[in-house]
Short mmCIF file of C-alpha atoms in Angstrom, two decimals:
data_model
loop_
_atom_site.label_atom_id
_atom_site.label_comp_id
_atom_site.label_asym_id
_atom_site.label_seq_id
_atom_site.Cartn_x
_atom_site.Cartn_y
_atom_site.Cartn_z
CA UNK A 1 -21.57 13.39 -30.46
CA UNK A 2 -20.43 12.24 -27.03
CA UNK A 3 -17.51 9.80 -26.89
CA UNK A 4 -15.57 8.29 -24.01
CA UNK A 5 -12.02 7.73 -25.18
CA UNK A 6 -9.49 5.68 -23.22
CA UNK A 7 -5.98 7.06 -23.77
CA UNK A 8 -3.14 4.57 -23.31
CA UNK A 9 0.08 6.48 -24.13
CA UNK A 10 2.39 3.60 -23.15
CA UNK A 11 6.17 3.83 -23.32
CA UNK A 12 8.96 5.76 -25.03
CA UNK A 13 7.63 8.32 -27.49
CA UNK A 14 4.08 7.03 -26.99
CA UNK A 15 3.03 9.82 -24.60
CA UNK A 16 4.56 12.55 -26.80
CA UNK A 17 2.80 11.54 -30.01
CA UNK A 18 -0.46 10.62 -28.30
CA UNK A 19 -0.62 14.10 -26.75
CA UNK A 20 -0.72 15.56 -30.27
CA UNK A 21 -3.52 13.22 -31.32
CA UNK A 22 -5.54 14.24 -28.27
CA UNK A 23 -4.80 17.89 -29.11
CA UNK A 24 -6.29 17.40 -32.58
CA UNK A 25 -9.35 15.60 -31.23
CA UNK A 26 -9.99 18.34 -28.68
CA UNK A 27 -9.82 20.94 -31.46
CA UNK A 28 -12.31 18.91 -33.51
CA UNK A 29 -14.63 18.62 -30.51
CA UNK A 30 -14.48 22.37 -30.00
CA UNK A 31 -15.12 23.22 -33.66
CA UNK A 32 -17.96 20.74 -34.18
CA UNK A 33 -19.60 20.88 -30.73
CA UNK A 34 -18.76 17.28 -29.81
CA UNK A 35 -18.15 16.05 -26.29
CA UNK A 36 -15.01 13.91 -26.13
CA UNK A 37 -14.02 12.68 -22.67
CA UNK A 38 -10.42 11.48 -22.30
CA UNK A 39 -9.25 9.16 -19.51
CA UNK A 40 -5.59 8.08 -19.31
CA UNK A 41 -4.25 4.73 -18.11
CA UNK A 42 -0.98 2.77 -18.07
CA UNK A 43 0.00 -0.09 -20.36
CA UNK A 44 3.29 -1.75 -21.31
CA UNK A 45 6.63 -1.24 -19.55
CA UNK A 46 5.41 1.66 -17.44
CA UNK A 47 2.59 -0.54 -16.14
CA UNK A 48 5.04 -3.34 -15.36
CA UNK A 49 7.19 -0.90 -13.38
CA UNK A 50 4.18 0.19 -11.35
CA UNK A 51 2.27 -3.06 -10.89
CA UNK A 52 4.25 -5.89 -12.52
CA UNK A 53 1.42 -6.24 -15.03
CA UNK A 54 1.64 -4.96 -18.65
CA UNK A 55 -2.16 -4.64 -18.77
CA UNK A 56 -3.54 -3.85 -15.29
CA UNK A 57 -7.16 -4.77 -14.61
CA UNK A 58 -7.94 -1.06 -14.12
CA UNK A 59 -6.70 -0.30 -17.64
CA UNK A 60 -8.62 -3.17 -19.21
CA UNK A 61 -11.82 -2.17 -17.43
CA UNK A 62 -11.41 1.42 -18.64
CA UNK A 63 -11.06 0.22 -22.23
CA UNK A 64 -14.16 -1.96 -21.94
CA UNK A 65 -16.20 0.94 -20.57
CA UNK A 66 -15.05 3.37 -23.29
CA UNK A 67 -16.28 3.95 -26.82
CA UNK A 68 -12.76 3.81 -28.28
CA UNK A 69 -9.14 3.37 -27.29
CA UNK A 70 -6.35 5.70 -28.42
CA UNK A 71 -3.07 3.80 -28.04
CA UNK A 72 0.50 5.09 -28.14
CA UNK A 73 3.39 2.60 -28.19
CA UNK A 74 4.92 0.00 -25.90
CA UNK A 75 8.38 -1.44 -25.34
CA UNK A 76 11.60 -0.80 -23.47
CA UNK A 77 15.22 -1.92 -24.09
CA UNK A 78 15.45 -3.65 -20.71
CA UNK A 79 12.85 -6.12 -21.99
CA UNK A 80 13.91 -6.14 -25.64
CA UNK A 81 17.42 -7.15 -24.61
CA UNK A 82 16.29 -9.81 -22.17
CA UNK A 83 14.74 -12.77 -24.01
CA UNK A 84 14.28 -14.65 -20.74
CA UNK A 85 12.00 -12.00 -19.21
CA UNK A 86 8.74 -13.65 -18.10
CA UNK A 87 6.70 -10.44 -18.08
CA UNK A 88 6.99 -8.29 -21.21
CA UNK A 89 5.32 -5.08 -22.45
CA UNK A 90 4.09 -6.76 -25.64
CA UNK A 91 2.03 -9.18 -23.58
CA UNK A 92 -0.14 -6.25 -22.57
CA UNK A 93 -0.92 -5.32 -26.17
CA UNK A 94 -1.62 -8.91 -27.23
CA UNK A 95 -3.91 -9.44 -24.24
CA UNK A 96 -5.71 -6.16 -24.94
CA UNK A 97 -6.39 -7.19 -28.54
CA UNK A 98 -7.67 -10.57 -27.38
CA UNK A 99 -9.81 -9.23 -24.51
CA UNK A 100 -11.42 -6.59 -26.72
CA UNK A 101 -11.88 -8.99 -29.62
CA UNK A 102 -9.97 -6.75 -32.02
CA UNK A 103 -9.73 -9.24 -34.85
CA UNK A 104 -9.02 -6.86 -37.74
CA UNK A 105 -6.14 -4.44 -38.08
CA UNK A 106 -6.52 -1.87 -40.86
CA UNK A 107 -3.43 -0.01 -42.07
CA UNK A 108 -3.63 2.61 -44.82
CA UNK A 109 -0.46 3.07 -46.87
CA UNK A 110 -0.26 6.19 -49.01
CA UNK A 111 2.46 7.88 -51.05
CA UNK A 112 2.14 11.60 -50.33
CA UNK A 113 3.14 13.62 -53.44
CA UNK A 114 5.29 16.05 -51.43
CA UNK A 115 7.25 13.18 -49.86
CA UNK A 116 7.98 11.03 -52.89
CA UNK A 117 11.67 11.93 -52.71
CA UNK A 118 11.86 10.79 -49.08
CA UNK A 119 11.24 7.16 -49.90
CA UNK A 120 14.21 4.88 -50.69
CA UNK A 121 12.14 3.65 -53.64
CA UNK A 122 12.07 5.48 -56.96
CA UNK A 123 9.40 8.13 -57.45
CA UNK A 124 7.97 6.46 -60.55
CA UNK A 125 7.50 3.21 -58.60
CA UNK A 126 5.60 4.59 -55.61
CA UNK A 127 3.74 7.58 -57.09
CA UNK A 128 -0.02 7.03 -56.76
CA UNK A 129 0.26 4.18 -54.26
CA UNK A 130 -2.84 3.89 -52.06
CA UNK A 131 -3.20 0.58 -50.20
CA UNK A 132 -5.40 -0.61 -47.35
CA UNK A 133 -3.98 -3.62 -45.50
CA UNK A 134 -6.39 -5.88 -43.59
CA UNK A 135 -4.43 -8.03 -41.13
CA UNK A 136 -6.10 -10.68 -38.96
CA UNK A 137 -5.10 -9.79 -35.43
CA UNK A 138 -6.18 -12.33 -32.82
CA UNK A 139 -5.28 -15.68 -34.34
CA UNK A 140 -2.38 -17.46 -35.99
CA UNK A 141 1.09 -18.12 -34.72
CA UNK A 142 1.18 -15.17 -32.31
CA UNK A 143 -1.66 -16.67 -30.27
CA UNK A 144 -1.11 -20.38 -30.89
CA UNK A 145 0.20 -22.88 -28.35
CA UNK A 146 3.88 -22.36 -27.56
CA UNK A 147 6.16 -25.09 -26.26
CA UNK A 148 9.78 -25.33 -25.15
CA UNK A 149 11.45 -28.62 -24.34
CA UNK A 150 12.75 -29.20 -20.83
CA UNK A 151 16.35 -28.93 -22.02
CA UNK A 152 15.56 -25.67 -23.83
CA UNK A 153 16.79 -26.93 -27.19
CA UNK A 154 13.50 -27.47 -29.04
CA UNK A 155 10.71 -24.93 -29.43
CA UNK A 156 7.44 -24.78 -31.34
CA UNK A 157 4.69 -22.25 -32.08
CA UNK A 158 1.32 -23.39 -33.40
CA UNK A 159 -0.28 -21.47 -36.27
CA UNK A 160 -3.99 -22.21 -36.13
CA UNK A 161 -7.03 -20.65 -37.84
CA UNK A 162 -10.71 -21.51 -38.07
CA UNK A 163 -13.17 -20.74 -40.87
CA UNK A 164 -15.15 -18.17 -38.79
CA UNK A 165 -11.93 -16.27 -37.93
CA UNK A 166 -11.10 -15.96 -41.62
CA UNK A 167 -14.65 -15.17 -42.75
CA UNK A 168 -15.18 -12.19 -40.48
CA UNK A 169 -12.08 -10.27 -41.63
CA UNK A 170 -12.53 -11.33 -45.25
CA UNK A 171 -15.96 -9.68 -45.31
CA UNK A 172 -14.45 -6.44 -43.99
CA UNK A 173 -11.74 -6.49 -46.68
CA UNK A 174 -14.22 -7.08 -49.52
CA UNK A 175 -16.57 -4.37 -48.25
CA UNK A 176 -13.64 -1.96 -48.17
CA UNK A 177 -12.67 -2.90 -51.72
CA UNK A 178 -16.23 -2.09 -52.85
CA UNK A 179 -15.61 1.55 -51.88
CA UNK A 180 -12.11 1.67 -53.41
CA UNK A 181 -10.70 0.08 -56.59
CA UNK A 182 -12.57 -3.24 -56.32
CA UNK A 183 -9.58 -5.51 -55.85
CA UNK A 184 -8.54 -7.81 -52.99
CA UNK A 185 -5.17 -9.56 -52.87
CA UNK A 186 -4.88 -12.47 -50.44
CA UNK A 187 -1.31 -12.95 -49.22
CA UNK A 188 -0.51 -16.42 -47.89
CA UNK A 189 1.89 -19.37 -48.19
CA UNK A 190 -0.56 -21.91 -49.57
CA UNK A 191 2.18 -23.89 -51.33
CA UNK A 192 3.55 -24.92 -47.92
CA UNK A 193 1.14 -24.21 -45.05
CA UNK A 194 -2.14 -26.00 -44.40
CA UNK A 195 -3.45 -22.92 -42.57
CA UNK A 196 -2.84 -20.88 -45.73
CA UNK A 197 -4.70 -23.41 -47.85
CA UNK A 198 -7.68 -22.98 -45.53
CA UNK A 199 -7.42 -19.21 -46.00
CA UNK A 200 -7.56 -19.67 -49.79
CA UNK A 201 -10.60 -21.92 -49.68
CA UNK A 202 -12.55 -19.68 -47.31
CA UNK A 203 -11.66 -16.39 -49.03
CA UNK A 204 -12.51 -17.88 -52.44
CA UNK A 205 -15.94 -18.80 -51.08
CA UNK A 206 -16.45 -15.32 -49.63
CA UNK A 207 -15.44 -13.69 -52.93
CA UNK A 208 -18.53 -15.19 -54.60
CA UNK A 209 -20.65 -12.81 -52.50
CA UNK A 210 -18.81 -9.81 -53.98
CA UNK A 211 -18.85 -10.39 -57.77
CA UNK A 212 -17.81 -6.79 -58.51
CA UNK A 213 -14.52 -7.29 -56.60
CA UNK A 214 -11.56 -9.02 -58.23
CA UNK A 215 -9.66 -11.51 -56.05
CA UNK A 216 -6.08 -12.53 -56.66
CA UNK A 217 -3.45 -14.40 -54.65
CA UNK A 218 0.24 -13.95 -53.86
CA UNK A 219 2.60 -16.07 -51.82
CA UNK A 220 4.05 -13.94 -49.06
CA UNK A 221 7.63 -14.08 -50.36
CA UNK A 222 6.51 -12.87 -53.80
CA UNK A 223 4.23 -10.27 -52.19
CA UNK A 224 7.17 -8.85 -50.24
CA UNK A 225 9.05 -8.46 -53.50
CA UNK A 226 6.05 -6.98 -55.36
CA UNK A 227 5.58 -4.42 -52.59
CA UNK A 228 8.95 -2.98 -53.60
CA UNK A 229 8.75 -3.55 -57.37
CA UNK A 230 5.19 -2.34 -58.01
CA UNK A 231 3.16 -1.27 -54.95
CA UNK A 232 0.57 0.46 -57.16
CA UNK A 233 -0.80 -2.96 -58.17
CA UNK A 234 -2.37 -3.35 -54.71
CA UNK A 235 -5.71 -2.00 -53.55
CA UNK A 236 -6.86 -4.01 -50.51
CA UNK A 237 -4.48 -6.57 -49.06
CA UNK A 238 -5.94 -9.35 -46.90
CA UNK A 239 -3.66 -11.59 -44.86
CA UNK A 240 -3.07 -13.47 -41.63
CA UNK A 241 -1.45 -12.17 -38.47
CA UNK A 242 2.30 -12.67 -38.91
CA UNK A 243 2.37 -12.02 -42.66
CA UNK A 244 0.38 -8.83 -42.10
CA UNK A 245 2.78 -7.69 -39.40
CA UNK A 246 5.75 -8.04 -41.76
CA UNK A 247 4.14 -6.77 -44.97
CA UNK A 248 2.66 -3.66 -43.38
CA UNK A 249 5.99 -2.67 -41.83
CA UNK A 250 7.70 -3.21 -45.17
CA UNK A 251 5.09 -0.96 -46.77
CA UNK A 252 6.09 1.87 -44.44
CA UNK A 253 9.10 2.68 -46.65
CA UNK A 254 6.71 3.78 -49.40
CA UNK A 255 5.68 6.88 -47.48
CA UNK A 256 9.23 7.70 -46.48
CA UNK A 257 8.78 7.25 -42.73
CA UNK A 258 7.15 4.72 -40.42
CA UNK A 259 6.05 7.80 -38.47
CA UNK A 260 3.32 8.41 -41.06
CA UNK A 261 1.39 5.15 -40.77
CA UNK A 262 -1.78 4.97 -38.70
CA UNK A 263 -3.90 1.95 -37.92
CA UNK A 264 -7.26 0.88 -36.59
CA UNK A 265 -7.92 -2.38 -34.78
CA UNK A 266 -11.60 -3.25 -34.74
CA UNK A 267 -13.89 -5.97 -33.45
CA UNK A 268 -17.60 -6.55 -33.12
CA UNK A 269 -17.86 -4.23 -30.09
CA UNK A 270 -14.59 -2.37 -29.46
CA UNK A 271 -12.10 -0.38 -31.53
CA UNK A 272 -8.55 0.83 -30.91
CA UNK A 273 -6.48 3.32 -32.89
CA UNK A 274 -2.69 3.49 -32.88
CA UNK A 275 0.39 4.40 -34.92
CA UNK A 276 2.26 1.35 -36.17
CA UNK A 277 5.70 2.55 -35.06
CA UNK A 278 7.32 1.30 -31.89
CA UNK A 279 8.25 3.12 -28.70
CA UNK A 280 11.57 4.45 -30.16
CA UNK A 281 13.13 4.87 -26.69
CA UNK A 282 16.23 6.61 -28.10
CA UNK A 283 14.05 9.58 -29.08
CA UNK A 284 12.10 9.86 -25.84
CA UNK A 285 11.85 13.41 -24.58
CA UNK A 286 13.84 14.92 -27.44
CA UNK A 287 10.89 16.36 -29.34
CA UNK A 288 11.89 14.62 -32.57
CA UNK A 289 9.19 11.93 -32.70
CA UNK A 290 6.84 12.22 -35.66
CA UNK A 291 3.25 12.57 -34.36
CA UNK A 292 1.58 12.29 -37.78
CA UNK A 293 0.82 8.56 -37.48
CA UNK A 294 -0.86 9.12 -34.13
CA UNK A 295 -2.80 12.12 -35.43
CA UNK A 296 -3.94 10.13 -38.49
CA UNK A 297 -5.00 7.34 -36.12
CA UNK A 298 -7.22 9.92 -34.43
CA UNK A 299 -8.70 10.66 -37.87
CA UNK A 300 -9.45 6.94 -38.28
CA UNK A 301 -11.17 7.05 -34.89
CA UNK A 302 -13.44 9.80 -36.19
CA UNK A 303 -14.16 7.81 -39.36
CA UNK A 304 -15.14 4.83 -37.22
CA UNK A 305 -17.95 6.91 -35.74
CA UNK A 306 -18.93 8.31 -39.16
CA UNK A 307 -17.47 11.72 -38.37
CA UNK A 308 -15.99 11.76 -41.85
CA UNK A 309 -15.97 15.53 -42.38
CA UNK A 310 -14.02 15.98 -39.16
CA UNK A 311 -11.60 13.19 -40.08
CA UNK A 312 -10.98 14.72 -43.49
CA UNK A 313 -10.16 18.08 -41.89
CA UNK A 314 -7.42 16.42 -39.85
CA UNK A 315 -6.04 14.76 -42.98
CA UNK A 316 -6.04 18.08 -44.80
CA UNK A 317 -4.09 19.58 -41.92
CA UNK A 318 -1.56 16.77 -42.12
CA UNK A 319 -1.11 17.23 -45.87
CA UNK A 320 -0.66 20.98 -45.45
CA UNK A 321 1.94 20.47 -42.72
CA UNK A 322 3.86 18.18 -45.07
CA UNK A 323 3.57 20.63 -47.96
CA UNK A 324 4.88 23.49 -45.80
CA UNK A 325 7.61 21.24 -44.36
CA UNK A 326 6.39 21.68 -40.83
CA UNK A 327 7.65 18.21 -40.06
CA UNK A 328 9.96 16.40 -37.66
CA UNK A 329 13.55 15.49 -38.70
CA UNK A 330 12.69 12.01 -39.98
CA UNK A 331 11.11 13.60 -43.07
CA UNK A 332 12.51 17.14 -42.85
CA UNK A 333 16.14 16.96 -41.64
CA UNK A 334 16.78 20.59 -42.60
CA UNK A 335 14.42 21.94 -39.94
CA UNK A 336 15.72 20.85 -36.56
CA UNK A 337 13.54 23.46 -34.82
CA UNK A 338 10.29 21.68 -35.69
CA UNK A 339 9.39 19.58 -32.67
CA UNK A 340 6.74 16.97 -32.05
CA UNK A 341 4.53 19.49 -30.30
CA UNK A 342 4.96 22.16 -33.00
CA UNK A 343 3.62 19.74 -35.60
CA UNK A 344 0.66 19.09 -33.31
CA UNK A 345 0.17 22.81 -32.75
CA UNK A 346 0.13 23.44 -36.50
CA UNK A 347 -2.55 20.83 -37.14
CA UNK A 348 -4.57 22.14 -34.19
CA UNK A 349 -4.29 25.64 -35.66
CA UNK A 350 -5.36 24.32 -39.06
CA UNK A 351 -8.48 22.77 -37.56
CA UNK A 352 -9.42 26.14 -36.08
CA UNK A 353 -8.28 28.17 -39.12
CA UNK A 354 -8.16 25.96 -42.24
CA UNK A 355 -8.03 28.91 -44.64
CA UNK A 356 -5.52 31.02 -42.72
CA UNK A 357 -2.93 28.56 -41.43
CA UNK A 358 0.26 29.11 -43.44
CA UNK A 359 4.00 29.59 -43.18
CA UNK A 360 3.47 32.56 -40.86
CA UNK A 361 2.53 30.00 -38.19
CA UNK A 362 6.07 28.67 -38.33
CA UNK A 363 7.63 32.13 -38.18
CA UNK A 364 5.62 33.03 -35.10
CA UNK A 365 6.57 29.80 -33.34
CA UNK A 366 10.24 30.44 -34.05
CA UNK A 367 10.02 34.04 -32.91
CA UNK A 368 10.86 35.31 -36.39
CA UNK A 369 7.70 37.33 -36.97
CA UNK A 370 5.19 39.35 -35.03
CA UNK A 371 2.76 39.66 -37.92
CA UNK A 372 -0.40 37.61 -37.47
#
């Protein structure tokens, strides 16, 4: 298969982790005789520094002419700490989602058996958790009309949804549930918000087309609590933009590190793949950033193009790296010699040698062994 992939590393640790995802994809292309073409472009704070635009026209055009987008992370303290800044890195990401029509964000949440003790939650609570979160991405309060009074003392943000916006992501969630455990949970605030009541009506109508899938409902405050008390009850979660943003980040504690969570943002024509963590500027250049989320995002990219065997090989490499504790300090504090790039090298080596990659890889990289 031939794919044109736009690579937008972004800010902070974005370039470091994205490099490892590209490394894995290049190994897959080599092993399976695919032709993946990678073209890099700026987005976020680095783009503002260069052109005063968080999403330059050149970058947007590249994304529109590519088959997929591999995204890193955006953000910088000089903007985070300046609420009056008119141009912000996040504007680039929001505009990109809107321009590409990426209306659905899909975030898998899984409790890896070898990392159960890394989560702040008890092992018996999280063991067996496997959730897929479907978050609407181009509507709601993040994109609604925003107003600030002339005296700066009154502000408002409009949360607005239409039936077609809800229908298109609801269908994706129900189709996913058909291939999983046949359950969809809609998270809303229908006891208070009119927009949530519309979500309930529309999703209830859609559910009639999928009689083999069970639909239930949770208010977002209760859902946040249930995510901690009993995450195994969830299969597919469906929710609006802001609730999905919060719930999916909360769910990251299940795996023990936000550095493990990948995501796909898809629309009718375009698709983008990115880790859900931020730019983590404090870690930039230190080699401690966890690249697993970015590498798993690359696996989701392969799945998107029905390269499922290739995607599964990447996931097997990730699981083996975790089992052998070839991991960055966020999940393996005892091994300060394992860097971002070493994790990427291990998974690359696994792709080339799935039956032979083992602890000897680590010894060689640390100069402790000459036996291959």
